[in-house]
PDB file of C-alpha atoms in Angstrom:
ATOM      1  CA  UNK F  30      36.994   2.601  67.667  1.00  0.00           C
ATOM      2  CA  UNK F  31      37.733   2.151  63.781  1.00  0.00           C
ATOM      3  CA  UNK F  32      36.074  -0.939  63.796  1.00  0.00           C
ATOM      4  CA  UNK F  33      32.975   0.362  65.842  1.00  0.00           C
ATOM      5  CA  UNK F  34      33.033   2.905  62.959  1.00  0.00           C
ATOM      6  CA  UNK F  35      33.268   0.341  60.211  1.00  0.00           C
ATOM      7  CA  UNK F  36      30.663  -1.301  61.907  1.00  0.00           C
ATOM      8  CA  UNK F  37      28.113   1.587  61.594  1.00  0.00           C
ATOM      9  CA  UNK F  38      29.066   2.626  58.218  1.00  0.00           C
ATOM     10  CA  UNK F  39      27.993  -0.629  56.952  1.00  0.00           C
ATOM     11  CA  UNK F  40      24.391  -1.385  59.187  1.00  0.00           C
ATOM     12  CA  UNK F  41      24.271   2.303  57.568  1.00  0.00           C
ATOM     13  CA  UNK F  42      24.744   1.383  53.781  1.00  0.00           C
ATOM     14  CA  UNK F  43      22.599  -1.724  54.245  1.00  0.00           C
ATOM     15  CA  UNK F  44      19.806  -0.017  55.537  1.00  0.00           C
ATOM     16  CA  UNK F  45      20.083   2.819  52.467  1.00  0.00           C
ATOM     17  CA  UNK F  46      20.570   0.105  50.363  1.00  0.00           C
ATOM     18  CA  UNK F  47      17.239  -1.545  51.495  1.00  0.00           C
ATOM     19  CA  UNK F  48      15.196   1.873  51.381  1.00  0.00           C
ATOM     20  CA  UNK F  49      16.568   2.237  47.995  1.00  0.00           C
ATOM     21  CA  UNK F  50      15.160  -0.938  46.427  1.00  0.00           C
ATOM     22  CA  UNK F  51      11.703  -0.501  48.639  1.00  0.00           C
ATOM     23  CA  UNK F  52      11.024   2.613  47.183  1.00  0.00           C
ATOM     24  CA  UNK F  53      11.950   1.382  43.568  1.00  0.00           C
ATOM     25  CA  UNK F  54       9.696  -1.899  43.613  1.00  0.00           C
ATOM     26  CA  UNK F  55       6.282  -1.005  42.471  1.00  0.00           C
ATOM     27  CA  UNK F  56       3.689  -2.699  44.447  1.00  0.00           C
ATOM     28  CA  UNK F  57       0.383  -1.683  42.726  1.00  0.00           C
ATOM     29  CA  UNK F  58      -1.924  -4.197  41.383  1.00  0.00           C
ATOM     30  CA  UNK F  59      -1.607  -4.125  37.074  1.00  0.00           C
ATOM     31  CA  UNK F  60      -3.114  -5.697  34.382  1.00  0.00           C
ATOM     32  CA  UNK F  61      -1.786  -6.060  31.384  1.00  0.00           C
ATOM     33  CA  UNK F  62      -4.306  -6.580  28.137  1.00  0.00           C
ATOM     34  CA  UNK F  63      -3.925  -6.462  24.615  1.00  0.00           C
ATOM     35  CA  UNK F  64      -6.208  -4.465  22.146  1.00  0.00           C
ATOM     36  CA  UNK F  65      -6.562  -4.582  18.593  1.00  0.00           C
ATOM     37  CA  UNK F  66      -8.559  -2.706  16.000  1.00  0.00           C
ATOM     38  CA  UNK F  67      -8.857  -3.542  12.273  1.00  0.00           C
ATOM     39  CA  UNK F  68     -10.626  -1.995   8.854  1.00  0.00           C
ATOM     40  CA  UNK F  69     -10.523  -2.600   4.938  1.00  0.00           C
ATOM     41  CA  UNK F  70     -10.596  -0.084   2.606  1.00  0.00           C
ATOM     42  CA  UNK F  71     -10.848  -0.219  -1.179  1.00  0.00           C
ATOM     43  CA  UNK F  72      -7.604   1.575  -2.605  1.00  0.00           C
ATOM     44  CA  UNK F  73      -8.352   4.657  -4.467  1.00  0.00           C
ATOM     45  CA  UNK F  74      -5.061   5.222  -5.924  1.00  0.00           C
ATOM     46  CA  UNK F  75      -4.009   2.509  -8.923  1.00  0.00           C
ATOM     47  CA  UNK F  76      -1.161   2.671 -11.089  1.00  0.00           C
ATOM     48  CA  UNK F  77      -1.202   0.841 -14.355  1.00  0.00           C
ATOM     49  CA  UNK F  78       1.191  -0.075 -17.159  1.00  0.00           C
ATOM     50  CA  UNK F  79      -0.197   0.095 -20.664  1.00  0.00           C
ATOM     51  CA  UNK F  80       2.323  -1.208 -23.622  1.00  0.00           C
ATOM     52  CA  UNK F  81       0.941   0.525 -26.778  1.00  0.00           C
ATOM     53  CA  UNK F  82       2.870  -1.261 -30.138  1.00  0.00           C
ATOM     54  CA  UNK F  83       2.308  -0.859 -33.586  1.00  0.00           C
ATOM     55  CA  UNK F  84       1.164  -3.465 -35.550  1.00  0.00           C
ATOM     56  CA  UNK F  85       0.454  -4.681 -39.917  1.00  0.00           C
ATOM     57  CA  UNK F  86      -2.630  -4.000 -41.176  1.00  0.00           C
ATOM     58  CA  UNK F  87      -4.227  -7.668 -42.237  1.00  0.00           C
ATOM     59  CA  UNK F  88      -0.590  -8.735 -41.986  1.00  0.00           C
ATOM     60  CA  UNK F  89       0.442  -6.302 -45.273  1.00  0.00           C
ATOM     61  CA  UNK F  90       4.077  -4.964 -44.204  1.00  0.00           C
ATOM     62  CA  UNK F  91       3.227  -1.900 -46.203  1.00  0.00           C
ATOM     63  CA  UNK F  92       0.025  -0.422 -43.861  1.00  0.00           C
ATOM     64  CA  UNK F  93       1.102   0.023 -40.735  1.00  0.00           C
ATOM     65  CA  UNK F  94      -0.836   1.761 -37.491  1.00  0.00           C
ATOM     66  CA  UNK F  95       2.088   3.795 -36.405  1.00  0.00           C
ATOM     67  CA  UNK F  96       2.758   4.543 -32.697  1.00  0.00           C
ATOM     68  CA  UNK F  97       1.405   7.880 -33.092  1.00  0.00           C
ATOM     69  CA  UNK F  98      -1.655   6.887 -33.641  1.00  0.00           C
ATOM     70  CA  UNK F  99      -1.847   4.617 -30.839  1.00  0.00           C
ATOM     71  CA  UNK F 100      -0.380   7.130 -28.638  1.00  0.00           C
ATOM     72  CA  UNK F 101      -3.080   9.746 -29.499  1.00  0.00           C
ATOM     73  CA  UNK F 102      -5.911   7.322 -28.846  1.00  0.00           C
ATOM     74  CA  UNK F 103      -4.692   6.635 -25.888  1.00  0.00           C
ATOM     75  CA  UNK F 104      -4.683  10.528 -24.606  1.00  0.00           C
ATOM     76  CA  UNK F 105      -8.026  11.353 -25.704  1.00  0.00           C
ATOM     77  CA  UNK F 106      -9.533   8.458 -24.383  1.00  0.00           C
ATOM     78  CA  UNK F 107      -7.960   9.466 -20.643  1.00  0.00           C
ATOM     79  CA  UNK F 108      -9.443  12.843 -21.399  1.00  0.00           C
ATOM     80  CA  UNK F 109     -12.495  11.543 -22.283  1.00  0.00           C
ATOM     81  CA  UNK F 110     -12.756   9.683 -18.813  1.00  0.00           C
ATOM     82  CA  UNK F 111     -11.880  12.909 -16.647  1.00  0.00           C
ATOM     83  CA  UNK F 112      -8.517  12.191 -15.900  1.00  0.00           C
ATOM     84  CA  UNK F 113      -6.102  14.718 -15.665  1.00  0.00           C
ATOM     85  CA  UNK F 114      -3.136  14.421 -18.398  1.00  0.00           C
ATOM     86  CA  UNK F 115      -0.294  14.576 -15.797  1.00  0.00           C
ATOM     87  CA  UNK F 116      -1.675  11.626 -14.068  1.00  0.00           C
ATOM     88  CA  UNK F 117      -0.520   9.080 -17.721  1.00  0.00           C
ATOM     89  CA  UNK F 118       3.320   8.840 -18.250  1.00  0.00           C
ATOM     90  CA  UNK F 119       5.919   7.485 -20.416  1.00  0.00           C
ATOM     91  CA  UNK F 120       7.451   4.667 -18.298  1.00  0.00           C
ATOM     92  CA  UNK F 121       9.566   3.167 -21.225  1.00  0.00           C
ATOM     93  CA  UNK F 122       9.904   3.773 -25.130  1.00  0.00           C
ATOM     94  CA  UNK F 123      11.699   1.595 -28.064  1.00  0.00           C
ATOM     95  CA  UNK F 124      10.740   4.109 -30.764  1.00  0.00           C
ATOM     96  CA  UNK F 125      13.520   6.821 -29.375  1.00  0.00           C
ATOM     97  CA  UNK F 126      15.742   6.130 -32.453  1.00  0.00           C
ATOM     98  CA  UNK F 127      12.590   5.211 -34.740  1.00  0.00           C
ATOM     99  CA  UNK F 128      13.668   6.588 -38.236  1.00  0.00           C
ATOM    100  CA  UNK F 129      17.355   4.541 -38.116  1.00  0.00           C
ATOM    101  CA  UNK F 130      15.919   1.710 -37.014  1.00  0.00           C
ATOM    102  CA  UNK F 131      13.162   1.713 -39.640  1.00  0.00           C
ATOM    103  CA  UNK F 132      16.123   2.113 -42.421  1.00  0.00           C
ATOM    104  CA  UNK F 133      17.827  -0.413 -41.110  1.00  0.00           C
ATOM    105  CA  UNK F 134      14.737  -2.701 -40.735  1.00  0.00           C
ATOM    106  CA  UNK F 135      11.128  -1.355 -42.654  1.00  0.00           C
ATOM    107  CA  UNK F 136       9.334  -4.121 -40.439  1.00  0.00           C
ATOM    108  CA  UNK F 137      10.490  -2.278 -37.155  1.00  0.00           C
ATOM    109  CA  UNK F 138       7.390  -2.263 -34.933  1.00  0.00           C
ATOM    110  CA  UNK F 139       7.495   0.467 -32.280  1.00  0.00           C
ATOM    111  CA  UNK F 140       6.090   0.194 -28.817  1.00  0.00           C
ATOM    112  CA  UNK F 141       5.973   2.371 -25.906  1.00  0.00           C
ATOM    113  CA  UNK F 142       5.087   1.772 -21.994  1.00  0.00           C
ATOM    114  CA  UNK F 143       2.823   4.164 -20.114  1.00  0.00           C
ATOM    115  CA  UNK F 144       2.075   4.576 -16.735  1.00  0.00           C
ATOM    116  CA  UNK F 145      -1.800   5.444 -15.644  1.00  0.00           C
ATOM    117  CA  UNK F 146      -2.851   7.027 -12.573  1.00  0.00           C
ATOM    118  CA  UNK F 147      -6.492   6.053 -11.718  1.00  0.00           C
ATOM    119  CA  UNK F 148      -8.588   6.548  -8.602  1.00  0.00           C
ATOM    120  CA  UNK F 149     -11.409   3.945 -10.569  1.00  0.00           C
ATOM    121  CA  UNK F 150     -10.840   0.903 -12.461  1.00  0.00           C
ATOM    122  CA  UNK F 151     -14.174   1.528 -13.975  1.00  0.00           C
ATOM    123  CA  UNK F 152     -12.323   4.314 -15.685  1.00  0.00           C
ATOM    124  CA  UNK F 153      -9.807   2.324 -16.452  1.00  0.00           C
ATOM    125  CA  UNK F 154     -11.611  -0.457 -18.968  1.00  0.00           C
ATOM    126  CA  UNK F 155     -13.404   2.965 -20.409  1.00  0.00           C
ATOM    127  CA  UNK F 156     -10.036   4.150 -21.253  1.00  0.00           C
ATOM    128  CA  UNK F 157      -9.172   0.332 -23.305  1.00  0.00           C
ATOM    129  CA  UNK F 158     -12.008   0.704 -25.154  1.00  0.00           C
ATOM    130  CA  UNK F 159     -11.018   3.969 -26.672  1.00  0.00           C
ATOM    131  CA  UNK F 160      -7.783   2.169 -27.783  1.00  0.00           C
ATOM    132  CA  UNK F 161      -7.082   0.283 -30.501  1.00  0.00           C
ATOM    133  CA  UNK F 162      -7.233  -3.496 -28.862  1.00  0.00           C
ATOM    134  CA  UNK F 163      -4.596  -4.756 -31.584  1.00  0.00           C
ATOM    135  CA  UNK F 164      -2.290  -1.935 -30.619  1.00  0.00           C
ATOM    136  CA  UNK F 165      -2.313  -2.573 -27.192  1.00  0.00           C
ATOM    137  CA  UNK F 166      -0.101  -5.625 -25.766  1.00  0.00           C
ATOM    138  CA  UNK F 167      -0.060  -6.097 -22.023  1.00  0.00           C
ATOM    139  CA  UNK F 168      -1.646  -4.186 -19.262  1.00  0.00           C
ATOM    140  CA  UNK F 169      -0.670  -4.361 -15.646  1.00  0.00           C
ATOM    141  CA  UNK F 170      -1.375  -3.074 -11.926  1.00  0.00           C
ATOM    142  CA  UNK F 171       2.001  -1.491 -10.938  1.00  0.00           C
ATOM    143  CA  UNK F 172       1.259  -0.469  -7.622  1.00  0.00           C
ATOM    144  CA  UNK F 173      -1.702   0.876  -5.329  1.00  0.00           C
ATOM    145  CA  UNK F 174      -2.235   2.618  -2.071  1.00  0.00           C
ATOM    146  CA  UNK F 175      -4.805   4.657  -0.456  1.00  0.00           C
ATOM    147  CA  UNK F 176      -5.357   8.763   0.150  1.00  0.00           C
ATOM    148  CA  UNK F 177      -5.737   8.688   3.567  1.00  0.00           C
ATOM    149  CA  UNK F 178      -3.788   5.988   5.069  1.00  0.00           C
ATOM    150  CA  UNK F 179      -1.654   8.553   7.733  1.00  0.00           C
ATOM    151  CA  UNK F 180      -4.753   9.441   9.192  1.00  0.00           C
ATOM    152  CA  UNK F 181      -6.690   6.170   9.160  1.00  0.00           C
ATOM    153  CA  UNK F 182      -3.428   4.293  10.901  1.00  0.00           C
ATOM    154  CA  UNK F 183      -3.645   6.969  13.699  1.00  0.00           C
ATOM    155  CA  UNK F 184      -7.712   6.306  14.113  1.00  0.00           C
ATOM    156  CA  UNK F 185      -6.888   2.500  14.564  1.00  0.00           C
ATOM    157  CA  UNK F 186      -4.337   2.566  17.062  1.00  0.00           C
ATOM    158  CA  UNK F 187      -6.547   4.993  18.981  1.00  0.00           C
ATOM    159  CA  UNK F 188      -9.238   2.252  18.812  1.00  0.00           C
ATOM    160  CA  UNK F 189      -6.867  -0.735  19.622  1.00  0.00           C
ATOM    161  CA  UNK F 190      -6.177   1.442  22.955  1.00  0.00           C
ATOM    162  CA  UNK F 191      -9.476   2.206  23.603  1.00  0.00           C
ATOM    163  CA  UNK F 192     -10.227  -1.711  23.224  1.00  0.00           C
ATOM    164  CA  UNK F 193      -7.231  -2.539  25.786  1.00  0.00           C
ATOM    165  CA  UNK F 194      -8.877   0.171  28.353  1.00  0.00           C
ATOM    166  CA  UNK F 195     -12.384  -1.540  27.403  1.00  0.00           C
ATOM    167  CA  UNK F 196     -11.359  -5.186  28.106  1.00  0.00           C
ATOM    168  CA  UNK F 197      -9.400  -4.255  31.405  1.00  0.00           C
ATOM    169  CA  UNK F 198     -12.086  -2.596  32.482  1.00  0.00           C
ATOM    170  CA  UNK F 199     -14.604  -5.371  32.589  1.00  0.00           C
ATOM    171  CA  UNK F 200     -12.146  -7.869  33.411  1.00  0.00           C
ATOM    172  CA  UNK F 201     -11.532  -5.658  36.619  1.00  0.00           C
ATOM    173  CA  UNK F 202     -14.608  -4.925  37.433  1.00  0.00           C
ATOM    174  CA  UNK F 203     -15.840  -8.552  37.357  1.00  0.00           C
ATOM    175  CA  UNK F 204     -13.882  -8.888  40.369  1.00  0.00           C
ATOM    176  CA  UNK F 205     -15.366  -6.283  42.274  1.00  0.00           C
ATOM    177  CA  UNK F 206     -12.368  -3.795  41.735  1.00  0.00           C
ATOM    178  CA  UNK F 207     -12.053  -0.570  39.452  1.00  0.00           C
ATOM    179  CA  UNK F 208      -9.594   0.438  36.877  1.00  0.00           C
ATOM    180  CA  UNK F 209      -6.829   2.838  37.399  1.00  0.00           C
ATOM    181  CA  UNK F 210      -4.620   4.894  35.394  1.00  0.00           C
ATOM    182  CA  UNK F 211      -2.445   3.570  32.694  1.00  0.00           C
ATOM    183  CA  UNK F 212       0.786   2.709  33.161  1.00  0.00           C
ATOM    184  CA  UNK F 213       2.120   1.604  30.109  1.00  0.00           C
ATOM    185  CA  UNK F 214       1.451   1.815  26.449  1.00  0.00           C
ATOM    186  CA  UNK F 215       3.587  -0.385  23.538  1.00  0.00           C
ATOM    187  CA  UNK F 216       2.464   0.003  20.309  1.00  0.00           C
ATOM    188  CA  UNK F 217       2.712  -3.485  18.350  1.00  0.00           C
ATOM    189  CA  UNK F 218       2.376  -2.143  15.146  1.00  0.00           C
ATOM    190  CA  UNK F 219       0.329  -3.093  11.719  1.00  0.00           C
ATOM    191  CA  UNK F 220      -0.725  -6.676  11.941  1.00  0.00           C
ATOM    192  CA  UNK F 221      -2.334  -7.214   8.519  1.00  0.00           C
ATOM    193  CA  UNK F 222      -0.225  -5.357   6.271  1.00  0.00           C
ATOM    194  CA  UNK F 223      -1.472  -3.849   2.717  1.00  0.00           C
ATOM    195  CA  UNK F 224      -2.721  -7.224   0.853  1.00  0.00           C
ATOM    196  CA  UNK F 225      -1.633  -7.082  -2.577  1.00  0.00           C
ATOM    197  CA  UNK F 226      -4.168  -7.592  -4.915  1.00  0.00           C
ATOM    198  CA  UNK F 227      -4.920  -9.751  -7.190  1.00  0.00           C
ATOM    199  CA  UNK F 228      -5.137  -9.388 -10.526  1.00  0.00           C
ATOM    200  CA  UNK F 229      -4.966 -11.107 -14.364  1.00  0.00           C
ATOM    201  CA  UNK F 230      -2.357 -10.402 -16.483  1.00  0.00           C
ATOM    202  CA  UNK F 231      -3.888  -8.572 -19.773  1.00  0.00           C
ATOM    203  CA  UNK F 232      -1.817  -9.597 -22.604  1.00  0.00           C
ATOM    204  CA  UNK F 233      -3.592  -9.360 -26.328  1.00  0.00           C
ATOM    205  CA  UNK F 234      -2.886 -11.099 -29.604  1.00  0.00           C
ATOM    206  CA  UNK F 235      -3.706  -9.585 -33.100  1.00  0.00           C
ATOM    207  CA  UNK F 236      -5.956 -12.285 -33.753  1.00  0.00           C
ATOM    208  CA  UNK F 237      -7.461 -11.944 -30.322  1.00  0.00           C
ATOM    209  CA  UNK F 238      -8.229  -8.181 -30.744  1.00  0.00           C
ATOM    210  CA  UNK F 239     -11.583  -8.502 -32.370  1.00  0.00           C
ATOM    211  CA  UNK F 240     -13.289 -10.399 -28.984  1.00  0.00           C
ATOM    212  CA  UNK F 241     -15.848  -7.855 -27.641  1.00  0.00           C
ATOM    213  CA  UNK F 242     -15.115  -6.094 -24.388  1.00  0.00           C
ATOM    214  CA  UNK F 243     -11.429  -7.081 -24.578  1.00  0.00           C
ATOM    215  CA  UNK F 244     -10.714  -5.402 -21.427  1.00  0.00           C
ATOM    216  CA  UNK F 245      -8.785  -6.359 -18.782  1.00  0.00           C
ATOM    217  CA  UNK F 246     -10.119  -8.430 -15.832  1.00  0.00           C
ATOM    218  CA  UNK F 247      -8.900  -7.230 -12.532  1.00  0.00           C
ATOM    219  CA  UNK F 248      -9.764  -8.608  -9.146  1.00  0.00           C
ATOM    220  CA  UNK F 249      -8.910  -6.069  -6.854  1.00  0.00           C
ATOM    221  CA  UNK F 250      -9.136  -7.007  -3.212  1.00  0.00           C
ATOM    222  CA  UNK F 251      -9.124  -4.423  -0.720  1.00  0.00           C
ATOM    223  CA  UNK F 252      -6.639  -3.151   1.799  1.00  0.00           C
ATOM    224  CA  UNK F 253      -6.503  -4.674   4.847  1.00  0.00           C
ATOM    225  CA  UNK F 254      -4.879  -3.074   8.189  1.00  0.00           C
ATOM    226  CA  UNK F 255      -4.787  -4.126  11.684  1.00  0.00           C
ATOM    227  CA  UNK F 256      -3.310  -2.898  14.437  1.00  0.00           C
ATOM    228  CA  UNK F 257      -2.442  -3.879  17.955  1.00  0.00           C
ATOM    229  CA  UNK F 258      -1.435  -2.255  21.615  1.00  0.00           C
ATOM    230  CA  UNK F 259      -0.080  -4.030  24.915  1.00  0.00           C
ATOM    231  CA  UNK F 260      -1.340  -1.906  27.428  1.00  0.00           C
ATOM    232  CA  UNK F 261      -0.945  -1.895  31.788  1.00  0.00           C
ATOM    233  CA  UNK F 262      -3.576  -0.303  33.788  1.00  0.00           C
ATOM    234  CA  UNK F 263      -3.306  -0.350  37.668  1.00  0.00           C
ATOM    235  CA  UNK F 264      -5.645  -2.076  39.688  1.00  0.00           C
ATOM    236  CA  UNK F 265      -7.586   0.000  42.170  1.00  0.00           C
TER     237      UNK F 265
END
């Protein structure tokens, strides 16, 4: 009798077992596709150093355009190209102990780093030209980005998806079936990446100061993002 029971309990267990793993295996037709969606936008937000130092008149040790000068330049000539004053910075400064180092040494030259918060590089080589060129030593692109990345990563993965759906659809169809729902969505991520641009280092000489339009040259290239989606859609 116990090993009747035995008996049952296992044809019993097996046949559970077996209903089990019927139910779990999906049988639907899928297709699985990949979609991808990519833009370029110019960036519209450019931060630059500018190293402002002073410098000998015609090489007399006696004349001297101080810092301050340089310095105040510098501000109206922002002003003058619409940009607000918060957006330019002090980054770095060698002139904080100015008056014992001029004791100490009366060639001390002192120099000061800004940073410069553009949305235009066009305003940018207006601002040089307000500046003393012989005061000015180095200029270079810090970093970049662009206003409305968030939103325009959201509006490519929505068009990688809508690519994926696109392509199965077709791909179906061309075989007489139709499309279903989707059953699966995985998000690749950003392909491209932010390119870094390129750019020429700006670095000016007092005997080099007098060239006309002694601006810096900057190739900016422009952002570049692309994104891509694995996607399963059943098979109707």
């Amino acid at each position: 009798m116990k090993r009747l029971f035995a008996i049952a309990l296992l044809a019993f267990t097996t046949l559970s077992t077996f209903n089990a793993l019927a139910q779990q295996a999906d049988l639907r037709r899928k297709i699985t596709v990949t979609g991808t969606a990519e833009t370029e936008v110019t960036p519209d937000i450019i931060y630059i150093n500018i190293s402002l130092k002073e410098y000998l008149k015609d090489g007399n040790s006696k004349k001297k355009v101080d810092i301050t000068t340089l310095e105040t330049q510098l501000f109206n000539a922002v002003q003058k190209a619409g940009i607000a004053k918060e957006n330019l910075t002090i980054n770095n400064l060698s002139s904080w102990n100015y008056q014992t180092e001029k004791r100490k040494n009366p060639d001390f030259l002192a120099s000061k780093q800004y940073r410069l918060k553009v949305g235009d590089l066009n305003k940018f080589n207006l601002i040089l030209e307000g500046v003393d060129a012989k005061g000015i030593t180095n200029t270079y692109v810090e970093s970049y980005d662009y206003s409305k990345i968030e939103s325009l990563k959201k509006e490519l993965k929505v068009k990688a998806l809508l690519a994926a759906k696109e392509k199965a659809a077709y791909m179906v169809e061309a075989l007489g079936d139709k499309l279903g729902n989707v059953l699966d969505i995985q998000d690749v991520g950003d392909n491209g990446g932010m390119m870094v641009p390129q750019y020429r280092n700006y670095a000016m000489k007092a005997e080099m100061a007098m060239d006309a339009g002694a601006a810096p040259e900057i190739d900016f290239k422009k952002i570049k993002l692309s994104f891509t989606v694995n996607t399963v859609f059943e098979i109707k």
